[in-house]
Tab-separated table of N, CA and C in Angstrom:
chain	number	residue	atom	x	y	z
B	1	LEU	N	0.818	-1.201	0.000
B	1	LEU	CA	0.000	0.000	0.000
B	1	LEU	C	0.859	1.261	0.000
B	2	VAL	N	2.079	1.156	-0.466
B	2	VAL	CA	3.001	2.292	-0.455
B	2	VAL	C	2.449	3.419	-1.320
B	3	GLY	N	2.301	4.595	-0.715
B	3	GLY	CA	1.926	5.803	-1.435
B	3	GLY	C	0.583	5.762	-2.127
B	4	CYS	N	-0.352	4.989	-1.636
B	4	CYS	CA	-1.634	4.886	-2.341
B	4	CYS	C	-2.703	5.822	-1.781
B	5	GLY	N	-2.356	6.670	-0.833
B	5	GLY	CA	-3.305	7.665	-0.332
B	5	GLY	C	-4.471	7.065	0.427
B	6	VAL	N	-4.182	6.212	1.379
B	6	VAL	CA	-5.235	5.583	2.177
B	6	VAL	C	-6.070	6.662	2.860
B	7	THR	N	-7.381	6.570	2.719
B	7	THR	CA	-8.305	7.534	3.320
B	7	THR	C	-8.725	7.052	4.708
B	8	SER	N	-9.510	7.875	5.401
B	8	SER	CA	-9.961	7.476	6.740
B	8	SER	C	-10.805	6.205	6.680
B	9	SER	N	-11.657	6.061	5.672
B	9	SER	CA	-12.433	4.820	5.561
B	9	SER	C	-11.525	3.657	5.172
B	10	GLY	N	-10.451	3.951	4.453
B	10	GLY	CA	-9.481	2.920	4.099
B	10	GLY	C	-8.764	2.366	5.315
B	11	TRP	N	-8.477	3.238	6.305
B	11	TRP	CA	-7.833	2.763	7.534
B	11	TRP	C	-8.759	1.822	8.286
B	12	ASP	N	-10.062	2.102	8.259
B	12	ASP	CA	-11.023	1.215	8.907
B	12	ASP	C	-11.054	-0.134	8.191
B	13	ASP	N	-11.012	-0.097	6.852
B	13	ASP	CA	-10.961	-1.345	6.083
B	13	ASP	C	-9.694	-2.129	6.417
B	14	LEU	N	-8.577	-1.422	6.530
B	14	LEU	CA	-7.313	-2.078	6.851
B	14	LEU	C	-7.370	-2.738	8.231
B	15	ARG	N	-7.989	-2.068	9.185
B	15	ARG	CA	-8.170	-2.655	10.519
B	15	ARG	C	-8.895	-3.991	10.405
B	16	SER	N	-9.966	-4.015	9.625
B	16	SER	CA	-10.732	-5.253	9.434
B	16	SER	C	-9.902	-6.331	8.744
B	17	ILE	N	-9.106	-5.923	7.760
B	17	ILE	CA	-8.260	-6.879	7.040
B	17	ILE	C	-7.221	-7.486	7.977
B	18	LEU	N	-6.619	-6.657	8.826
B	18	LEU	CA	-5.628	-7.168	9.776
B	18	LEU	C	-6.226	-8.232	10.696
B	19	ILE	N	-7.480	-8.064	11.023
B	19	ILE	CA	-8.148	-8.988	11.938
B	19	ILE	C	-8.642	-10.240	11.216
B	20	ASN	N	-9.152	-10.070	10.000
B	20	ASN	CA	-9.844	-11.167	9.321
B	20	ASN	C	-9.032	-11.922	8.278
B	21	ASN	N	-7.944	-11.343	7.777
B	21	ASN	CA	-7.158	-12.001	6.734
B	21	ASN	C	-5.932	-12.658	7.363
B	22	ARG	N	-6.036	-13.929	7.647
B	22	ARG	CA	-4.959	-14.645	8.339
B	22	ARG	C	-3.748	-14.898	7.448
B	23	SER	N	-3.866	-14.651	6.146
B	23	SER	CA	-2.718	-14.853	5.255
B	23	SER	C	-1.890	-13.574	5.084
B	24	LEU	N	-2.355	-12.454	5.617
B	24	LEU	CA	-1.596	-11.202	5.528
B	24	LEU	C	-0.462	-11.230	6.552
B	25	THR	N	0.781	-11.273	6.052
B	25	THR	CA	1.928	-11.325	6.955
B	25	THR	C	2.868	-10.139	6.776
B	26	LYS	N	2.750	-9.415	5.666
B	26	LYS	CA	3.620	-8.263	5.408
B	26	LYS	C	2.760	-7.067	5.032
B	27	LEU	N	3.114	-5.908	5.576
B	27	LEU	CA	2.369	-4.696	5.267
B	27	LEU	C	3.317	-3.511	5.223
B	28	TYR	N	3.358	-2.860	4.083
B	28	TYR	CA	4.213	-1.693	3.891
B	28	TYR	C	3.316	-0.482	3.679
B	29	LEU	N	3.309	0.412	4.644
B	29	LEU	CA	2.402	1.558	4.637
B	29	LEU	C	3.096	2.874	4.317
B	30	SER	N	4.310	2.834	3.854
B	30	SER	CA	5.074	4.053	3.606
B	30	SER	C	4.313	5.024	2.713
B	31	GLU	N	4.544	6.311	2.989
B	31	GLU	CA	4.007	7.414	2.191
B	31	GLU	C	2.483	7.490	2.207
B	32	ASN	N	1.887	7.127	3.322
B	32	ASN	CA	0.466	7.339	3.573
B	32	ASN	C	0.359	8.147	4.862
B	33	ILE	N	-0.671	8.967	4.975
B	33	ILE	CA	-0.841	9.770	6.181
B	33	ILE	C	-1.425	8.889	7.273
B	34	LEU	N	-0.610	8.644	8.291
B	34	LEU	CA	-0.965	7.701	9.348
B	34	LEU	C	-0.903	8.392	10.696
B	35	LYS	N	-1.754	9.367	10.894
B	35	LYS	CA	-1.806	10.004	12.207
B	35	LYS	C	-3.261	10.175	12.589
B	36	GLY	N	-3.495	10.384	13.859
B	36	GLY	CA	-4.869	10.534	14.327
B	36	GLY	C	-5.646	9.240	14.193
B	37	SER	N	-6.736	9.280	13.426
B	37	SER	CA	-7.598	8.101	13.311
B	37	SER	C	-6.893	6.954	12.597
B	38	GLY	N	-5.986	7.255	11.684
B	38	GLY	CA	-5.255	6.201	10.977
B	38	GLY	C	-4.438	5.352	11.925
B	39	ILE	N	-3.676	6.000	12.799
B	39	ILE	CA	-2.850	5.251	13.754
B	39	ILE	C	-3.733	4.507	14.749
B	40	LYS	N	-4.846	5.121	15.138
B	40	LYS	CA	-5.765	4.472	16.081
B	40	LYS	C	-6.323	3.181	15.484
B	41	LEU	N	-6.760	3.246	14.225
B	41	LEU	CA	-7.341	2.069	13.583
B	41	LEU	C	-6.289	0.997	13.307
B	42	LEU	N	-5.082	1.424	12.910
B	42	LEU	CA	-3.999	0.463	12.716
B	42	LEU	C	-3.708	-0.263	14.030
B	43	CYS	N	-3.644	0.483	15.117
B	43	CYS	CA	-3.376	-0.110	16.432
B	43	CYS	C	-4.479	-1.083	16.841
B	44	GLU	N	-5.722	-0.742	16.547
B	44	GLU	CA	-6.826	-1.648	16.875
B	44	GLU	C	-6.666	-2.978	16.153
B	45	GLY	N	-6.288	-2.911	14.877
B	45	GLY	CA	-6.081	-4.141	14.120
B	45	GLY	C	-4.913	-4.947	14.645
B	46	LEU	N	-3.811	-4.264	14.962
B	46	LEU	CA	-2.604	-4.953	15.424
B	46	LEU	C	-2.778	-5.609	16.788
B	47	LYS	N	-3.614	-5.029	17.636
B	47	LYS	CA	-3.757	-5.609	18.974
B	47	LYS	C	-4.787	-6.737	19.028
B	48	ASP	N	-5.486	-6.960	17.939
B	48	ASP	CA	-6.446	-8.062	17.912
B	48	ASP	C	-5.700	-9.400	17.890
B	49	PRO	N	-6.115	-10.368	18.691
B	49	PRO	CA	-5.410	-11.654	18.733
B	49	PRO	C	-5.441	-12.423	17.410
B	50	ASP	N	-6.347	-12.084	16.514
B	50	ASP	CA	-6.412	-12.761	15.218
B	50	ASP	C	-5.474	-12.161	14.175
B	51	CYS	N	-4.812	-11.064	14.497
B	51	CYS	CA	-3.870	-10.436	13.568
B	51	CYS	C	-2.631	-11.325	13.438
B	52	THR	N	-2.233	-11.636	12.196
B	52	THR	CA	-1.081	-12.518	11.954
B	52	THR	C	0.073	-11.788	11.280
B	53	LEU	N	0.062	-10.478	11.295
B	53	LEU	CA	1.099	-9.688	10.634
B	53	LEU	C	2.470	-9.970	11.246
B	54	GLN	N	3.484	-10.144	10.392
B	54	GLN	CA	4.843	-10.417	10.853
B	54	GLN	C	5.810	-9.285	10.535
B	55	ASP	N	5.544	-8.532	9.488
B	55	ASP	CA	6.495	-7.540	8.981
B	55	ASP	C	5.739	-6.244	8.682
B	56	LEU	N	6.142	-5.136	9.319
B	56	LEU	CA	5.461	-3.852	9.147
B	56	LEU	C	6.474	-2.745	8.904
B	57	ILE	N	6.237	-1.956	7.859
B	57	ILE	CA	7.066	-0.782	7.584
B	57	ILE	C	6.166	0.447	7.583
B	58	VAL	N	6.501	1.423	8.421
B	58	VAL	CA	5.810	2.710	8.439
B	58	VAL	C	6.864	3.794	8.250
B	59	ARG	N	6.859	4.406	7.098
B	59	ARG	CA	7.875	5.393	6.726
B	59	ARG	C	7.201	6.542	5.987
B	60	ASP	N	7.592	7.762	6.306
B	60	ASP	CA	7.009	8.948	5.666
B	60	ASP	C	5.487	8.937	5.768
B	61	CYS	N	4.995	8.700	6.975
B	61	CYS	CA	3.549	8.599	7.206
B	61	CYS	C	3.009	9.720	8.084
B	62	ASN	N	3.785	10.789	8.253
B	62	ASN	CA	3.377	11.914	9.100
B	62	ASN	C	3.111	11.486	10.534
B	63	MET	N	3.819	10.472	11.009
B	63	MET	CA	3.667	10.025	12.393
B	63	MET	C	4.408	10.965	13.329
B	64	THR	N	3.798	11.232	14.447
B	64	THR	CA	4.441	12.032	15.483
B	64	THR	C	5.143	11.093	16.466
B	65	LEU	N	5.906	11.657	17.374
B	65	LEU	CA	6.522	10.844	18.423
B	65	LEU	C	5.450	10.161	19.269
B	66	TRP	N	4.358	10.866	19.509
B	66	TRP	CA	3.237	10.309	20.271
B	66	TRP	C	2.664	9.097	19.540
B	67	ASP	N	2.494	9.205	18.208
B	67	ASP	CA	1.999	8.080	17.414
B	67	ASP	C	2.941	6.889	17.534
B	68	CYS	N	4.235	7.162	17.483
B	68	CYS	CA	5.239	6.105	17.598
B	68	CYS	C	5.138	5.416	18.954
B	69	ASP	N	4.965	6.184	20.006
B	69	ASP	CA	4.822	5.611	21.346
B	69	ASP	C	3.580	4.728	21.435
B	70	ASN	N	2.466	5.210	20.873
B	70	ASN	CA	1.237	4.414	20.883
B	70	ASN	C	1.413	3.128	20.090
B	71	LEU	N	2.036	3.237	18.923
B	71	LEU	CA	2.262	2.065	18.084
B	71	LEU	C	3.158	1.053	18.797
B	72	SER	N	4.221	1.523	19.432
B	72	SER	CA	5.125	0.587	20.115
B	72	SER	C	4.427	-0.091	21.290
B	73	SER	N	3.543	0.623	21.957
B	73	SER	CA	2.792	0.036	23.064
B	73	SER	C	1.906	-1.107	22.578
B	74	VAL	N	1.230	-0.891	21.461
B	74	VAL	CA	0.344	-1.917	20.908
B	74	VAL	C	1.155	-3.088	20.360
B	75	ILE	N	2.232	-2.781	19.658
B	75	ILE	CA	3.037	-3.829	19.035
B	75	ILE	C	3.671	-4.732	20.083
B	76	SER	N	3.967	-4.184	21.244
B	76	SER	CA	4.572	-5.012	22.291
B	76	SER	C	3.639	-6.134	22.734
B	77	LYS	N	2.355	-5.980	22.473
B	77	LYS	CA	1.375	-7.002	22.846
B	77	LYS	C	1.035	-7.929	21.682
B	78	ASN	N	1.518	-7.599	20.474
B	78	ASN	CA	1.244	-8.410	19.292
B	78	ASN	C	2.130	-9.655	19.335
B	79	GLN	N	1.538	-10.824	19.165
B	79	GLN	CA	2.262	-12.088	19.301
B	79	GLN	C	2.955	-12.541	18.017
B	80	THR	N	2.631	-11.940	16.871
B	80	THR	CA	3.166	-12.449	15.607
B	80	THR	C	4.168	-11.524	14.936
B	81	LEU	N	4.144	-10.242	15.239
B	81	LEU	CA	5.017	-9.290	14.563
B	81	LEU	C	6.470	-9.518	14.968
B	82	THR	N	7.333	-9.711	13.984
B	82	THR	CA	8.743	-9.973	14.264
B	82	THR	C	9.677	-8.933	13.669
B	83	ASP	N	9.200	-8.132	12.730
B	83	ASP	CA	10.077	-7.164	12.084
B	83	ASP	C	9.326	-5.854	11.868
B	84	LEU	N	9.933	-4.764	12.297
B	84	LEU	CA	9.293	-3.457	12.226
B	84	LEU	C	10.316	-2.417	11.812
B	85	TRP	N	9.971	-1.622	10.820
B	85	TRP	CA	10.790	-0.465	10.433
B	85	TRP	C	9.957	0.776	10.705
B	86	ILE	N	10.482	1.669	11.512
B	86	ILE	CA	9.784	2.912	11.844
B	86	ILE	C	10.641	4.082	11.396
B	87	MET	N	10.004	5.044	10.754
B	87	MET	CA	10.694	6.295	10.465
B	87	MET	C	9.735	7.432	10.739
B	88	LEU	N	10.085	8.255	11.692
B	88	LEU	CA	9.310	9.460	11.959
B	88	LEU	C	9.726	10.514	10.957
B	89	ASP	N	8.827	11.406	10.616
B	89	ASP	CA	9.147	12.435	9.636
B	89	ASP	C	10.260	13.341	10.103
B	90	ASP	N	10.422	13.457	11.411
B	90	ASP	CA	11.457	14.345	11.923
B	90	ASP	C	12.662	13.570	12.455
B	91	ASP	N	12.834	12.314	12.030
B	91	ASP	CA	13.958	11.505	12.510
B	91	ASP	C	15.289	12.213	12.342
B	92	GLU	N	15.479	12.832	11.195
B	92	GLU	CA	16.766	13.451	10.932
B	92	GLU	C	17.004	14.652	11.834
B	93	LYS	N	15.933	15.227	12.382
B	93	LYS	CA	16.048	16.403	13.242
B	93	LYS	C	16.048	16.038	14.724
B	94	MET	N	15.790	14.780	15.027
B	94	MET	CA	15.708	14.380	16.431
B	94	MET	C	17.069	14.473	17.094
B	95	LEU	N	17.068	14.935	18.310
B	95	LEU	CA	18.285	14.957	19.103
B	95	LEU	C	18.651	13.536	19.500
B	96	GLU	N	19.910	13.305	19.731
B	96	GLU	CA	20.359	11.978	20.152
B	96	GLU	C	19.614	11.530	21.408
B	97	SER	N	19.344	12.463	22.325
B	97	SER	CA	18.628	12.100	23.553
B	97	SER	C	17.201	11.629	23.245
B	98	GLU	N	16.552	12.243	22.247
B	98	GLU	CA	15.205	11.820	21.866
B	98	GLU	C	15.228	10.438	21.227
B	99	VAL	N	16.235	10.189	20.403
B	99	VAL	CA	16.383	8.878	19.783
B	99	VAL	C	16.570	7.828	20.874
B	100	LYS	N	17.442	8.109	21.836
B	100	LYS	CA	17.680	7.170	22.938
B	100	LYS	C	16.399	6.925	23.732
B	101	GLN	N	15.626	7.990	23.945
B	101	GLN	CA	14.381	7.860	24.698
B	101	GLN	C	13.407	6.938	23.969
B	102	ARG	N	13.251	7.112	22.662
B	102	ARG	CA	12.333	6.273	21.893
B	102	ARG	C	12.810	4.822	21.878
B	103	CYS	N	14.111	4.630	21.748
B	103	CYS	CA	14.664	3.271	21.775
B	103	CYS	C	14.419	2.624	23.126
B	104	GLU	N	14.544	3.402	24.194
B	104	GLU	CA	14.311	2.872	25.538
B	104	GLU	C	12.849	2.466	25.717
B	105	VAL	N	11.921	3.267	25.184
B	105	VAL	CA	10.498	2.918	25.240
B	105	VAL	C	10.282	1.570	24.560
B	106	LEU	N	10.898	1.390	23.393
B	106	LEU	CA	10.747	0.135	22.664
B	106	LEU	C	11.398	-1.027	23.416
B	107	ARG	N	12.569	-0.795	23.973
B	107	ARG	CA	13.248	-1.856	24.737
B	107	ARG	C	12.418	-2.267	25.957
B	108	ASN	N	11.867	-1.285	26.651
B	108	ASN	CA	11.043	-1.581	27.823
B	108	ASN	C	9.793	-2.363	27.453
B	109	ALA	N	9.363	-2.214	26.206
B	109	ALA	CA	8.197	-2.950	25.729
B	109	ALA	C	8.585	-4.344	25.227
B	110	GLY	N	9.881	-4.686	25.321
B	110	GLY	CA	10.309	-6.026	24.943
B	110	GLY	C	10.931	-6.138	23.565
B	111	PHE	N	11.235	-5.009	22.930
B	111	PHE	CA	11.831	-5.027	21.602
B	111	PHE	C	13.352	-5.038	21.697
B	112	SER	N	13.970	-5.606	20.694
B	112	SER	CA	15.407	-5.468	20.509
B	112	SER	C	15.584	-4.414	19.425
B	113	VAL	N	16.257	-3.331	19.729
B	113	VAL	CA	16.334	-2.207	18.803
B	113	VAL	C	17.696	-2.175	18.121
B	114	ASP	N	17.674	-2.233	16.809
B	114	ASP	CA	18.882	-2.075	16.010
B	114	ASP	C	18.880	-0.628	15.549
B	115	ARG	N	19.739	0.190	16.132
B	115	ARG	CA	19.690	1.622	15.878
B	115	ARG	C	20.423	2.034	14.618
B	116	ARG	N	20.815	1.090	13.803
B	116	ARG	CA	21.467	1.480	12.556
B	116	ARG	C	20.439	2.161	11.663
B	117	TRP	N	20.757	3.335	11.232
B	117	TRP	CA	19.869	4.076	10.350
B	117	TRP	C	20.007	3.532	8.937
B	118	SER	N	18.916	3.411	8.249
B	118	SER	CA	18.952	3.046	6.840
B	118	SER	C	17.918	3.895	6.135
B	119	GLU	N	17.799	3.727	4.840
B	119	GLU	CA	16.798	4.498	4.104
B	119	GLU	C	15.390	4.144	4.555
B	120	LEU	N	15.214	3.017	5.217
B	120	LEU	CA	13.899	2.625	5.706
B	120	LEU	C	13.580	3.191	7.078
B	121	GLY	N	14.584	3.658	7.797
B	121	GLY	CA	14.338	4.194	9.132
B	121	GLY	C	15.012	3.344	10.184
B	122	TRP	N	14.461	3.348	11.384
B	122	TRP	CA	15.009	2.563	12.489
B	122	TRP	C	14.476	1.154	12.389
B	123	HIS	N	15.373	0.191	12.463
B	123	HIS	CA	14.976	-1.208	12.406
B	123	HIS	C	14.753	-1.695	13.824
B	124	VAL	N	13.586	-2.207	14.065
B	124	VAL	CA	13.239	-2.694	15.391
B	124	VAL	C	12.934	-4.182	15.294
B	125	CYS	N	13.703	-4.992	15.986
B	125	CYS	CA	13.483	-6.438	15.994
B	125	CYS	C	12.741	-6.809	17.262
B	126	ILE	N	11.723	-7.583	17.118
B	126	ILE	CA	10.904	-7.951	18.266
B	126	ILE	C	11.309	-9.330	18.757
């Protein structure tokens, strides 16, 4: 779904797909606006016990630090997700202390954080 302009009703559809489509294991959401209701609906789908997603990339999605914190909280409870790439729009402007803080939030939630920067963003191994 990279750059396809997911609408608010599309995020609701995606939530349903995450819950009902047991064959969906990879989801790349880069270049879609994923804040507010979008992040809320994505989180609802990810926290459902029927979600089987294993690989998630969220890059250039207008996510705030708050959105990232909410997403990491939900993902820490997801039993199937094993690979996550996160890139906040302001990653390049973040202070080292902010980067460390976000990594610590993820570590406390049970993630192993690979802080090597790549074109995809921060690689987070669960």
